[in-house]
Coordinates of C-alpha atoms in Angstrom, one line a residue:
Chain A
M1 CA 0.0 0.0 0.0
K2 CA 1.5 3.3 -1.1
I3 CA 1.0 6.4 0.8
S4 CA 0.8 9.7 -1.1
E5 CA 2.0 13.1 0.1
E6 CA -1.6 14.3 -0.2
E7 CA -2.7 11.6 2.2
V8 CA 0.0 12.5 4.7
K9 CA -1.1 16.1 4.5
H10 CA -4.7 15.0 5.2
I11 CA -3.8 12.9 8.2
A12 CA -1.6 15.7 9.6
Q13 CA -4.6 18.1 9.3
L14 CA -6.8 15.6 11.3
A15 CA -4.0 15.2 13.9
K16 CA -3.5 19.0 14.2
L17 CA 0.1 18.8 13.0
S18 CA 1.7 20.3 10.0
F19 CA 4.8 19.7 8.0
T20 CA 6.9 21.8 5.6
E21 CA 7.1 20.7 2.0
K22 CA 10.6 19.3 2.7
E23 CA 9.4 17.4 5.8
I24 CA 6.5 16.0 3.9
I25 CA 8.8 14.3 1.4
E26 CA 10.9 12.7 4.0
F27 CA 8.0 11.8 6.3
T28 CA 6.0 10.2 3.5
K29 CA 8.9 7.9 2.6
K30 CA 9.5 6.7 6.2
F31 CA 5.8 6.6 7.0
G32 CA 5.1 4.5 3.9
H33 CA 7.6 1.9 5.1
I34 CA 6.0 1.8 8.5
V35 CA 2.4 1.6 7.1
Q36 CA 3.5 -1.1 4.7
F37 CA 5.1 -3.2 7.5
F38 CA 2.3 -2.9 10.0
N39 CA -0.6 -3.3 7.6
P40 CA -2.7 -6.0 9.3
A41 CA -3.7 -7.3 5.9
N42 CA -0.2 -8.8 5.8
E43 CA -1.2 -11.2 8.5
S44 CA -2.2 -14.6 7.3
E45 CA -5.3 -14.4 9.5
T46 CA -8.2 -14.4 7.1
E47 CA -11.1 -15.4 9.2
Y48 CA -11.5 -11.8 10.2
E49 CA -15.0 -11.0 11.4
L50 CA -16.1 -7.8 13.0
M51 CA -18.4 -9.8 15.3
D52 CA -15.4 -11.5 16.9
I53 CA -14.3 -8.4 18.7
E54 CA -15.2 -8.4 22.3
M55 CA -14.2 -5.1 23.7
V56 CA -15.1 -5.3 27.4
K57 CA -17.0 -8.2 28.8
E58 CA -16.8 -7.2 32.4
K59 CA -19.4 -5.1 34.1
N60 CA -18.3 -1.6 34.7
E61 CA -17.6 -0.7 38.3
Y62 CA -18.7 2.7 39.4
R63 CA -17.5 4.4 42.5
K64 CA -19.8 6.4 44.7
D65 CA -20.0 10.0 43.8
I66 CA -18.4 11.5 46.9
V67 CA -16.2 14.5 47.3
L68 CA -12.7 13.2 48.1
S69 CA -10.8 16.5 48.3
E70 CA -11.6 20.1 47.9
N71 CA -10.7 21.5 44.5
N72 CA -8.2 24.2 44.8
Q73 CA -8.6 26.2 41.6
E74 CA -5.4 28.1 42.0
K75 CA -3.4 24.9 42.5
L76 CA -5.2 23.0 39.7
F77 CA -4.6 25.8 37.2
R78 CA -1.1 26.8 38.1
N79 CA 0.2 25.3 34.9
T80 CA -2.2 27.4 32.8
K81 CA -0.7 30.3 30.8
N82 CA -2.8 33.3 30.0
M83 CA -5.3 33.2 32.9
E84 CA -7.4 36.3 33.8
N85 CA -9.9 36.4 36.6
G86 CA -9.9 32.7 36.9
L87 CA -10.6 32.2 33.2
I88 CA -8.3 30.9 30.4
K89 CA -7.8 33.4 27.6
I90 CA -7.8 32.0 24.1
P91 CA -8.1 33.5 20.6
K92 CA -11.6 34.1 19.3
I93 CA -13.4 30.9 18.2
I94 CA -16.4 32.4 16.5
E95 CA -15.4 34.7 13.6
D96 CA -17.2 38.0 13.0
E97 CA -19.8 38.0 10.2
Chain B
M1 CA 34.1 6.1 52.6
M2 CA 32.3 2.8 52.0
N3 CA 31.0 1.8 48.6
F4 CA 27.2 2.1 48.4
D5 CA 26.9 1.2 44.7
E6 CA 26.4 -2.5 45.0
L7 CA 23.9 -2.4 47.9
T8 CA 20.4 -3.8 47.5
I9 CA 17.3 -2.5 49.4
N10 CA 17.6 -5.5 51.7
D11 CA 21.3 -4.7 52.5
I12 CA 20.4 -1.0 53.3
K13 CA 17.5 -2.0 55.6
R14 CA 19.8 -4.3 57.5
D15 CA 22.6 -1.7 57.7
L16 CA 20.3 1.1 58.9
L17 CA 19.0 -1.2 61.6
T18 CA 22.5 -2.0 62.8
K19 CA 23.4 1.7 62.4
K20 CA 26.3 1.0 60.1
Y21 CA 25.5 4.4 58.5
S22 CA 22.7 6.9 58.6
V23 CA 20.1 7.6 56.0
E24 CA 21.6 11.1 55.7
Q25 CA 25.0 9.7 54.9
L26 CA 23.4 7.3 52.3
V27 CA 21.5 10.1 50.6
K28 CA 24.4 12.5 50.6
N29 CA 26.6 9.8 49.1
I30 CA 24.1 9.2 46.3
F31 CA 24.1 12.9 45.4
L32 CA 27.9 13.0 45.4
R33 CA 27.9 10.0 43.1
I34 CA 25.3 11.7 40.9
Y35 CA 27.4 14.8 40.6
E36 CA 30.4 12.6 39.8
I37 CA 29.1 10.4 37.1
D38 CA 25.6 11.5 36.0
N39 CA 27.0 14.2 33.7
E40 CA 28.2 11.3 31.6
I41 CA 25.4 8.8 32.1
G42 CA 22.5 11.2 32.0
A43 CA 20.0 9.2 34.0
Y44 CA 18.3 12.1 35.7
L45 CA 16.3 15.1 34.4
T46 CA 15.5 16.7 37.7
L47 CA 17.0 16.2 41.2
C48 CA 15.5 17.1 44.5
E49 CA 18.5 17.1 46.9
K50 CA 17.1 19.5 49.5
S51 CA 13.9 17.7 50.1
A52 CA 15.7 14.3 50.0
I53 CA 18.2 15.3 52.7
K54 CA 15.5 16.9 54.8
Q55 CA 13.5 13.6 54.6
A56 CA 16.6 11.6 55.4
K57 CA 17.1 13.5 58.6
E58 CA 13.5 13.0 59.6
I59 CA 13.8 9.2 59.1
D60 CA 17.2 9.1 61.0
K61 CA 15.4 10.6 63.9
K62 CA 12.7 8.0 63.7
Y63 CA 15.3 5.3 63.6
R64 CA 17.0 6.8 66.7
N65 CA 13.7 7.0 68.6
G66 CA 12.8 3.5 67.6
E67 CA 9.6 4.6 66.0
K68 CA 7.6 2.5 63.6
L69 CA 9.0 2.8 60.0
G70 CA 7.6 2.3 56.5
Q71 CA 8.6 -0.7 54.4
L72 CA 11.0 1.4 52.3
A73 CA 12.1 3.8 55.0
G74 CA 15.2 5.7 53.9
I75 CA 15.6 4.0 50.6
P76 CA 16.7 6.4 47.8
I77 CA 14.5 5.9 44.8
A78 CA 14.0 7.5 41.3
I79 CA 10.8 8.1 39.4
K80 CA 10.4 8.0 35.6
D81 CA 9.5 11.5 34.5
N82 CA 6.1 10.6 33.1
I83 CA 4.8 9.8 36.6
C84 CA 3.3 12.8 38.4
T85 CA 5.0 14.1 41.5
E86 CA 3.4 16.9 43.4
N87 CA 5.4 20.1 43.2
L88 CA 8.2 18.4 41.3
K89 CA 8.6 19.0 37.6
T90 CA 7.2 16.2 35.4
T91 CA 8.3 16.7 31.7
C92 CA 7.7 13.3 30.0
G93 CA 10.9 14.0 28.3
S94 CA 9.0 16.5 26.1
K95 CA 9.3 20.2 25.3
M96 CA 5.5 20.1 25.6
L97 CA 5.8 19.8 29.4
E98 CA 9.1 21.6 30.0
D99 CA 7.7 23.6 32.9
F100 CA 4.8 21.4 34.0
I101 CA 4.5 21.0 37.8
P102 CA 1.9 18.5 38.8
P103 CA -0.6 19.6 41.4
Y104 CA -0.9 16.0 42.7
D105 CA 1.1 12.8 43.3
A106 CA 0.4 9.6 41.2
T107 CA -1.0 6.9 43.5
V108 CA 2.2 4.9 43.3
V109 CA 4.2 7.9 44.3
K110 CA 1.9 8.5 47.2
K111 CA 2.2 4.8 48.3
L112 CA 6.0 5.0 48.0
K113 CA 6.1 8.2 50.1
E114 CA 3.8 6.5 52.7
A115 CA 6.4 3.7 52.8
E116 CA 8.9 6.4 53.5
A117 CA 11.1 5.9 50.4
I118 CA 13.1 9.0 49.5
I119 CA 12.7 10.4 46.0
I120 CA 16.1 11.5 44.6
G121 CA 14.9 12.7 41.3
K122 CA 13.1 12.2 38.0
T123 CA 14.6 10.0 35.3
N124 CA 15.0 10.5 31.6
L125 CA 12.8 8.7 29.0
D126 CA 11.9 8.6 25.4
E127 CA 9.4 11.5 24.9
F128 CA 6.0 10.4 26.3
A129 CA 7.6 6.9 26.7
M130 CA 7.6 6.4 22.9
G131 CA 10.8 4.6 22.0
S132 CA 13.2 1.8 22.8
S133 CA 16.5 3.7 23.4
T134 CA 15.9 6.9 25.4
E135 CA 17.3 8.8 22.4
N136 CA 13.9 10.4 21.8
S137 CA 14.1 12.6 24.9
A138 CA 13.9 16.3 24.2
Y139 CA 16.5 16.9 26.8
K140 CA 19.4 14.4 26.6
V141 CA 20.5 10.9 25.6
T142 CA 21.0 8.5 28.5
K143 CA 24.0 6.2 28.2
N144 CA 24.2 2.6 29.1
P145 CA 26.2 2.4 32.4
R146 CA 27.9 -0.8 31.2
D147 CA 29.1 0.8 28.0
Y148 CA 28.9 4.6 27.4
T149 CA 28.8 4.2 23.7
R150 CA 25.5 2.3 23.8
I151 CA 21.9 3.1 24.6
P152 CA 20.4 1.9 27.9
G153 CA 17.2 0.7 26.2
G154 CA 13.9 2.5 26.6
S155 CA 11.7 4.1 27.2
S156 CA 12.5 3.8 30.9
G157 CA 16.2 4.1 30.1
G158 CA 17.0 6.7 32.8
S159 CA 15.3 4.6 35.4
A160 CA 17.2 1.4 34.5
A161 CA 20.5 3.3 34.2
S162 CA 20.0 4.9 37.6
V163 CA 19.6 1.5 39.3
A164 CA 22.4 -0.2 37.3
S165 CA 24.9 2.6 38.2
G166 CA 24.0 2.8 41.9
L167 CA 22.4 6.3 41.5
S168 CA 19.1 4.9 43.0
F169 CA 18.2 1.6 44.7
M170 CA 14.8 1.3 43.0
S171 CA 13.2 3.2 40.2
L172 CA 9.8 3.3 38.8
G173 CA 9.3 2.7 35.1
S174 CA 6.3 2.4 32.9
D175 CA 5.8 -0.4 30.3
T176 CA 3.5 0.0 27.3
G177 CA 5.3 -2.5 25.0
G178 CA 8.4 -3.4 26.9
S179 CA 9.6 -0.1 28.3
I180 CA 10.5 -1.5 31.7
R181 CA 11.7 -5.0 30.7
Q182 CA 13.9 -4.0 27.7
P183 CA 15.9 -1.3 29.5
A184 CA 16.2 -3.6 32.5
S185 CA 17.6 -6.3 30.2
F186 CA 20.0 -3.8 28.5
C187 CA 21.3 -2.4 31.8
G188 CA 21.5 -5.8 33.7
V189 CA 18.9 -5.2 36.3
V190 CA 15.4 -6.6 37.2
G191 CA 12.3 -5.1 35.7
L192 CA 8.7 -6.1 36.2
K193 CA 5.6 -5.2 34.2
P194 CA 2.8 -6.1 36.5
T195 CA -0.6 -7.5 35.4
Y196 CA -2.8 -4.8 33.8
G197 CA -4.9 -3.6 36.8
L198 CA -2.5 -4.7 39.6
V199 CA -0.8 -1.3 40.0
S200 CA -2.7 2.0 39.7
R201 CA -2.1 4.2 36.7
Y202 CA -3.5 7.3 38.3
G203 CA -1.0 10.0 37.7
L204 CA 0.9 8.2 34.9
V205 CA 0.8 10.5 31.8
A206 CA -1.2 8.3 29.4
F207 CA 0.5 6.9 26.3
A208 CA -1.8 3.9 25.5
S209 CA -4.3 3.5 28.3
S210 CA -5.2 -0.2 27.6
L211 CA -1.5 -1.2 27.6
D212 CA 0.3 1.0 30.1
Q213 CA 1.5 -0.3 33.5
I214 CA 3.8 1.1 36.1
G215 CA 6.4 -1.3 37.6
P216 CA 9.6 -1.4 39.6
I217 CA 13.2 -1.6 38.4
T218 CA 15.6 -3.1 41.0
K219 CA 18.9 -4.7 41.4
N220 CA 17.5 -8.1 42.3
V221 CA 14.3 -10.1 42.5
R222 CA 13.9 -9.8 46.2
D223 CA 13.8 -6.0 46.0
C224 CA 11.4 -6.2 43.1
A225 CA 9.0 -8.3 45.3
L226 CA 9.3 -6.0 48.2
T227 CA 8.5 -2.9 46.1
L228 CA 5.6 -4.6 44.4
D229 CA 4.1 -5.3 47.8
V230 CA 4.2 -1.5 48.4
M231 CA 2.8 -0.5 45.0
A232 CA 0.1 -3.1 44.2
G233 CA -3.6 -2.9 45.1
K234 CA -6.9 -1.3 44.2
D235 CA -7.1 2.4 43.8
I236 CA -10.4 4.2 43.7
L237 CA -8.8 6.7 41.3
D238 CA -8.0 4.0 38.7
P239 CA -11.2 2.0 38.0
T240 CA -9.2 -0.7 36.1
T241 CA -7.4 -1.7 39.3
V242 CA -8.5 -4.7 41.3
E243 CA -8.0 -6.1 44.8
T244 CA -5.9 -9.4 44.6
N245 CA -6.7 -10.8 48.0
K246 CA -3.5 -12.9 48.1
E247 CA -2.6 -15.0 51.1
K248 CA 1.0 -14.0 51.3
S249 CA 3.1 -11.0 50.4
Y250 CA 5.2 -11.2 47.3
L251 CA 8.3 -11.0 49.4
D252 CA 7.2 -14.0 51.5
S253 CA 6.3 -16.1 48.5
I254 CA 9.6 -15.8 46.6
K255 CA 11.5 -18.4 48.7
E256 CA 9.1 -21.3 48.0
E257 CA 10.4 -24.2 45.8
I258 CA 9.7 -24.3 42.1
K259 CA 9.5 -28.1 41.7
D260 CA 5.8 -27.9 40.8
I261 CA 6.3 -25.2 38.1
K262 CA 5.8 -26.1 34.5
I263 CA 7.4 -23.7 32.0
A264 CA 6.8 -23.4 28.3
M265 CA 9.5 -22.3 25.9
P266 CA 8.0 -21.1 22.7
K267 CA 10.2 -22.0 19.8
E268 CA 9.2 -18.9 17.8
F269 CA 11.0 -16.8 20.4
F270 CA 14.2 -18.7 19.6
P271 CA 14.5 -18.4 15.8
K272 CA 17.6 -19.5 13.9
K273 CA 18.6 -15.9 13.3
L274 CA 18.5 -15.0 17.0
D275 CA 21.8 -13.6 18.3
I276 CA 23.7 -16.7 19.3
Q277 CA 25.0 -15.2 22.6
I278 CA 21.5 -14.4 23.7
K279 CA 20.2 -17.8 22.7
N280 CA 23.0 -19.6 24.6
K281 CA 22.7 -17.6 27.8
V282 CA 18.9 -17.9 27.9
K283 CA 19.2 -21.7 27.2
D284 CA 21.8 -22.0 30.0
S285 CA 19.3 -20.4 32.4
I286 CA 16.6 -22.8 31.3
K287 CA 18.9 -25.7 32.1
L288 CA 19.5 -24.2 35.5
L289 CA 15.8 -24.0 36.1
K290 CA 15.5 -27.6 35.1
S291 CA 18.1 -28.6 37.6
T292 CA 16.0 -27.1 40.4
G293 CA 13.2 -29.4 39.5
A294 CA 11.0 -27.2 37.2
T295 CA 9.6 -28.8 34.1
I296 CA 10.4 -27.1 30.8
E297 CA 8.9 -28.0 27.5
E298 CA 9.2 -26.5 24.0
I299 CA 5.9 -25.3 22.5
S300 CA 4.7 -23.4 19.5
L301 CA 3.3 -19.9 20.0
P302 CA 3.3 -18.2 16.6
I303 CA 2.4 -14.7 17.7
T304 CA 5.5 -12.5 17.6
R305 CA 5.0 -10.8 14.2
Q306 CA 1.2 -10.4 14.7
S307 CA 1.8 -8.9 18.2
L308 CA 4.1 -6.3 16.8
S309 CA 1.6 -5.2 14.2
A310 CA -1.3 -5.2 16.6
Y311 CA 0.8 -3.4 19.2
Y312 CA 2.0 -0.5 17.0
I313 CA -1.5 0.1 15.6
I314 CA -3.4 0.0 19.0
S315 CA -0.8 1.9 21.0
S316 CA -0.5 4.6 18.3
A317 CA -4.2 4.9 17.9
E318 CA -4.6 5.3 21.7
A319 CA -1.7 7.7 21.8
S320 CA -3.1 9.9 19.0
S321 CA -6.3 10.2 21.1
N322 CA -4.5 10.6 24.5
L323 CA -2.1 13.2 23.2
A324 CA -4.9 15.3 21.7
R325 CA -5.1 17.0 25.1
F326 CA -1.8 18.8 24.4
D327 CA -3.3 21.8 22.6
G328 CA -1.5 24.7 24.3
I329 CA -4.6 25.9 26.0
R330 CA -4.9 24.5 29.6
Y331 CA -1.3 23.5 30.4
G332 CA 2.0 22.8 28.8
Y333 CA 3.8 24.6 26.0
R334 CA 2.0 27.3 24.2
S335 CA 3.2 28.7 20.9
E336 CA 3.6 32.4 20.6
N337 CA 3.0 32.3 16.9
Y338 CA -0.7 32.2 16.1
K339 CA -3.6 34.2 14.7
N340 CA -6.5 32.0 15.5
I341 CA -7.4 29.0 17.6
N342 CA -6.4 26.4 15.0
E343 CA -3.0 27.9 14.5
L344 CA -2.5 28.0 18.2
M345 CA -3.1 24.3 18.5
V346 CA -1.2 23.2 15.4
N347 CA 1.8 25.5 16.0
T348 CA 2.0 24.5 19.7
R349 CA 2.0 20.8 18.8
N350 CA 4.4 21.3 15.9
E351 CA 6.9 23.2 18.0
A352 CA 6.7 21.1 21.1
F353 CA 6.4 17.4 19.9
G354 CA 9.4 15.5 18.8
K355 CA 9.7 13.5 15.6
E356 CA 8.8 10.1 17.0
V357 CA 5.8 11.4 18.9
K358 CA 4.5 13.0 15.7
R359 CA 5.1 9.7 13.8
R360 CA 3.0 7.8 16.3
I361 CA 0.2 10.3 16.3
M362 CA 0.2 10.2 12.5
L363 CA 0.2 6.4 12.5
G364 CA -2.6 6.3 15.1
T365 CA -4.7 8.9 13.3
Y366 CA -4.2 7.0 10.1
A367 CA -5.5 3.8 11.7
L368 CA -8.5 5.6 13.1
T369 CA -9.6 7.4 9.9
S370 CA -13.0 6.3 8.6
K371 CA -11.2 4.9 5.5
H372 CA -8.9 2.6 7.5
Y373 CA -10.7 2.1 10.8
N374 CA -12.1 -1.3 9.9
S375 CA -9.1 -2.8 8.1
W376 CA -6.5 -1.4 10.6
Y377 CA -7.8 -0.6 14.1
N378 CA -10.6 -3.3 14.2
K379 CA -8.3 -5.9 12.7
A380 CA -5.6 -5.1 15.2
Q381 CA -8.2 -5.5 18.0
H382 CA -9.1 -8.8 16.5
L383 CA -5.4 -9.9 16.4
R384 CA -5.1 -8.8 20.0
N385 CA -8.0 -11.0 21.0
K386 CA -6.5 -13.9 19.1
I387 CA -3.1 -13.4 20.9
K388 CA -4.9 -13.3 24.3
K389 CA -6.6 -16.6 23.5
Q390 CA -3.4 -18.2 22.4
F391 CA -1.8 -17.3 25.7
E392 CA -4.8 -18.6 27.6
C393 CA -4.4 -21.9 25.7
V394 CA -0.7 -22.2 26.7
F395 CA -1.6 -21.4 30.4
Q396 CA -4.1 -24.2 30.5
N397 CA -1.1 -26.6 30.5
Y398 CA 1.8 -24.5 31.7
D399 CA 2.4 -22.1 34.6
L400 CA 4.8 -19.7 32.9
I401 CA 6.4 -18.9 29.6
I402 CA 10.1 -18.2 29.2
S403 CA 12.0 -16.3 26.4
P404 CA 14.7 -13.8 25.8
T405 CA 13.7 -10.2 26.7
S406 CA 15.1 -8.7 23.6
P407 CA 16.2 -10.2 20.3
I408 CA 19.2 -8.0 20.2
L409 CA 22.0 -6.7 22.5
P410 CA 22.1 -3.0 23.5
F411 CA 22.9 -1.2 20.3
S412 CA 25.1 1.9 19.8
I413 CA 23.9 5.4 20.3
G414 CA 22.7 6.7 16.9
E415 CA 22.5 3.2 15.3
K416 CA 18.8 3.0 14.9
I417 CA 17.5 6.5 15.4
F418 CA 17.1 7.2 11.7
D419 CA 15.4 3.9 11.0
P420 CA 12.2 3.8 13.2
L421 CA 11.1 0.5 11.8
D422 CA 14.3 -1.2 12.8
M423 CA 13.9 0.3 16.3
Y424 CA 10.3 -1.0 16.5
L425 CA 11.6 -4.5 15.9
S426 CA 13.6 -4.5 19.2
D427 CA 10.2 -4.8 21.0
L428 CA 9.4 -8.1 19.3
Y429 CA 9.3 -10.3 22.5
T430 CA 7.9 -7.8 24.9
V431 CA 4.7 -6.3 23.3
S432 CA 2.6 -9.5 23.5
A433 CA 2.4 -9.4 27.3
N434 CA 1.0 -5.9 27.1
L435 CA -1.6 -6.8 24.5
A436 CA -2.8 -9.7 26.7
G437 CA -2.5 -7.7 30.0
L438 CA -0.1 -10.3 31.4
P439 CA 2.6 -9.8 34.0
A440 CA 6.2 -10.2 32.7
L441 CA 9.6 -9.9 34.3
S442 CA 13.1 -9.4 32.9
M443 CA 16.1 -10.4 34.8
P444 CA 19.8 -10.6 34.0
C445 CA 21.0 -14.0 33.0
G446 CA 24.6 -13.4 31.9
F447 CA 26.8 -11.2 29.6
S448 CA 27.8 -11.2 26.0
N449 CA 31.5 -11.6 25.0
S450 CA 31.7 -7.8 24.9
N451 CA 30.4 -7.7 28.5
L452 CA 26.9 -6.5 27.6
P453 CA 24.0 -7.7 29.8
I454 CA 21.6 -10.3 28.5
G455 CA 18.0 -10.5 29.9
I456 CA 15.6 -13.4 30.2
Q457 CA 11.9 -12.9 30.3
I458 CA 9.3 -14.8 32.4
I459 CA 5.6 -14.3 31.4
G460 CA 2.7 -15.6 33.5
P461 CA -1.1 -15.6 33.5
R462 CA -2.9 -12.6 34.9
F463 CA -2.0 -12.0 38.6
S464 CA 0.6 -14.7 38.7
E465 CA 3.3 -12.3 40.0
S466 CA 4.0 -14.5 43.0
K467 CA 4.8 -17.5 40.8
I468 CA 6.9 -15.3 38.4
L469 CA 8.9 -13.8 41.3
R470 CA 9.4 -17.2 42.9
T471 CA 10.8 -18.7 39.7
A472 CA 13.0 -15.6 39.0
Y473 CA 14.3 -15.8 42.6
A474 CA 15.2 -19.5 42.2
L475 CA 17.0 -18.7 38.9
E476 CA 18.8 -15.8 40.5
Q477 CA 20.1 -18.0 43.3
E478 CA 21.2 -20.7 40.8
L479 CA 23.0 -18.1 38.6
A480 CA 24.8 -16.7 41.7
I481 CA 25.9 -20.2 42.7
K482 CA 27.1 -20.9 39.1
Q483 CA 29.0 -17.6 39.0
S484 CA 30.7 -18.3 42.4
R485 CA 31.9 -21.7 41.3

């Protein structure tokens, strides 16, 4: 399976990454080898059925919803850059009309 | 000045009780040694000398007063830098978290602190634990203490190197596809990846949540058992953990005989092209186990290649989703170069993630796209189930499985860094235990002609840590006897 530079660009966009044109060429080459090597279609296993996938059989265990510790906002947000009045500042998300 | 390098946790506990030296002396000596040789080895990213000495003095006082002490009281330990430590920088070896100071302790760190172990510092790793050589760290390359021209393995390379060079007496690693066992093997120390669910992952920065486990790296099997006793158990903050309700502690169970143990040796883990020195040393150990009364039989378990494929697809898919949280908004690195929210996220990730992390995110995103989801991700999950069932089949007739830990000896720095695929192949024997959630231990079983450590791997059914440790301990005793002859 060959990977095109266009496909790499598309995947990068989905992953919120970007590459320069030069990086794309190098990346596509190496990525192509990796994708080719790991392609599960290489495996002799042919009895592949979607129904065979059992994700989680066990019953989920929920804990009681009790407060364990007091949330200290200052402590929890000390790694946040650009805070103002207890809120995080980010660029505008909705563009003006 | 006495030589502390070769001491085990057990030795230190004995010496502290007999007042041969104080905890303060021990800790100060460790830092002297770190300043002497860690510039070369590069095991540590962050040190906490002040707090360590302060804690040492407090524990000395407790010793003097005959107060009750924790199981690891006064033992200097190191923590892999992807495990959160309150008020102590946790970088994951990434520029993304270069100034990240966790507001809380991981559960394992909390437990170790309660046992009164002393944290010396945080150890180097491949960025976000993605790699097999510790060369992918954004900060430095750790060297193998046995040979400074070679890598220590990865991703817990700093942790393994710190124990091997006497810069800590126990270190925590994390293992997603072999990241505890392979560096333990390469540095000549003991490393255990516990059963998925035995040790809490709360506070471990997630790489692949269905595969990650935290485990100890120690000088010998006894120390490994002792540390596991401290770390294991249900944690309300990690819903995948379970209570084991075992009758005996791991430490108490290691000395039992292994005559009743039946071990399988999968022939696929000993292919013709396997390094002859690795093959010979592992087979010598198998003979030693036989001499202690264990039964060993060759079986077929054709899963190595499939495991590698399933592992890299599933772990990368989970990583691409887990690492989506690093967007430059709530914490971590934030690009200064942006005009809108999308540019903020893309530029932040581009500037702060290293090459290997980007490669895994790309592979994972690829496997999860609507076009490839069925043929890649679903198929990998199917392979994973198949591998799990094959292990279950083996464990119907056998107690344990034995193999080399790594198909290769520690390689030279720079040898594989430009060939990611070649690097991935070094995980060939370790990834299957993660896919099946099984416990697996690596311990030293000898040296190559060029004096590089060789590791042997023991894999067991879920929650069979006691049996694994017991067998490893028996082998360790036999190897010591053989060596002294």
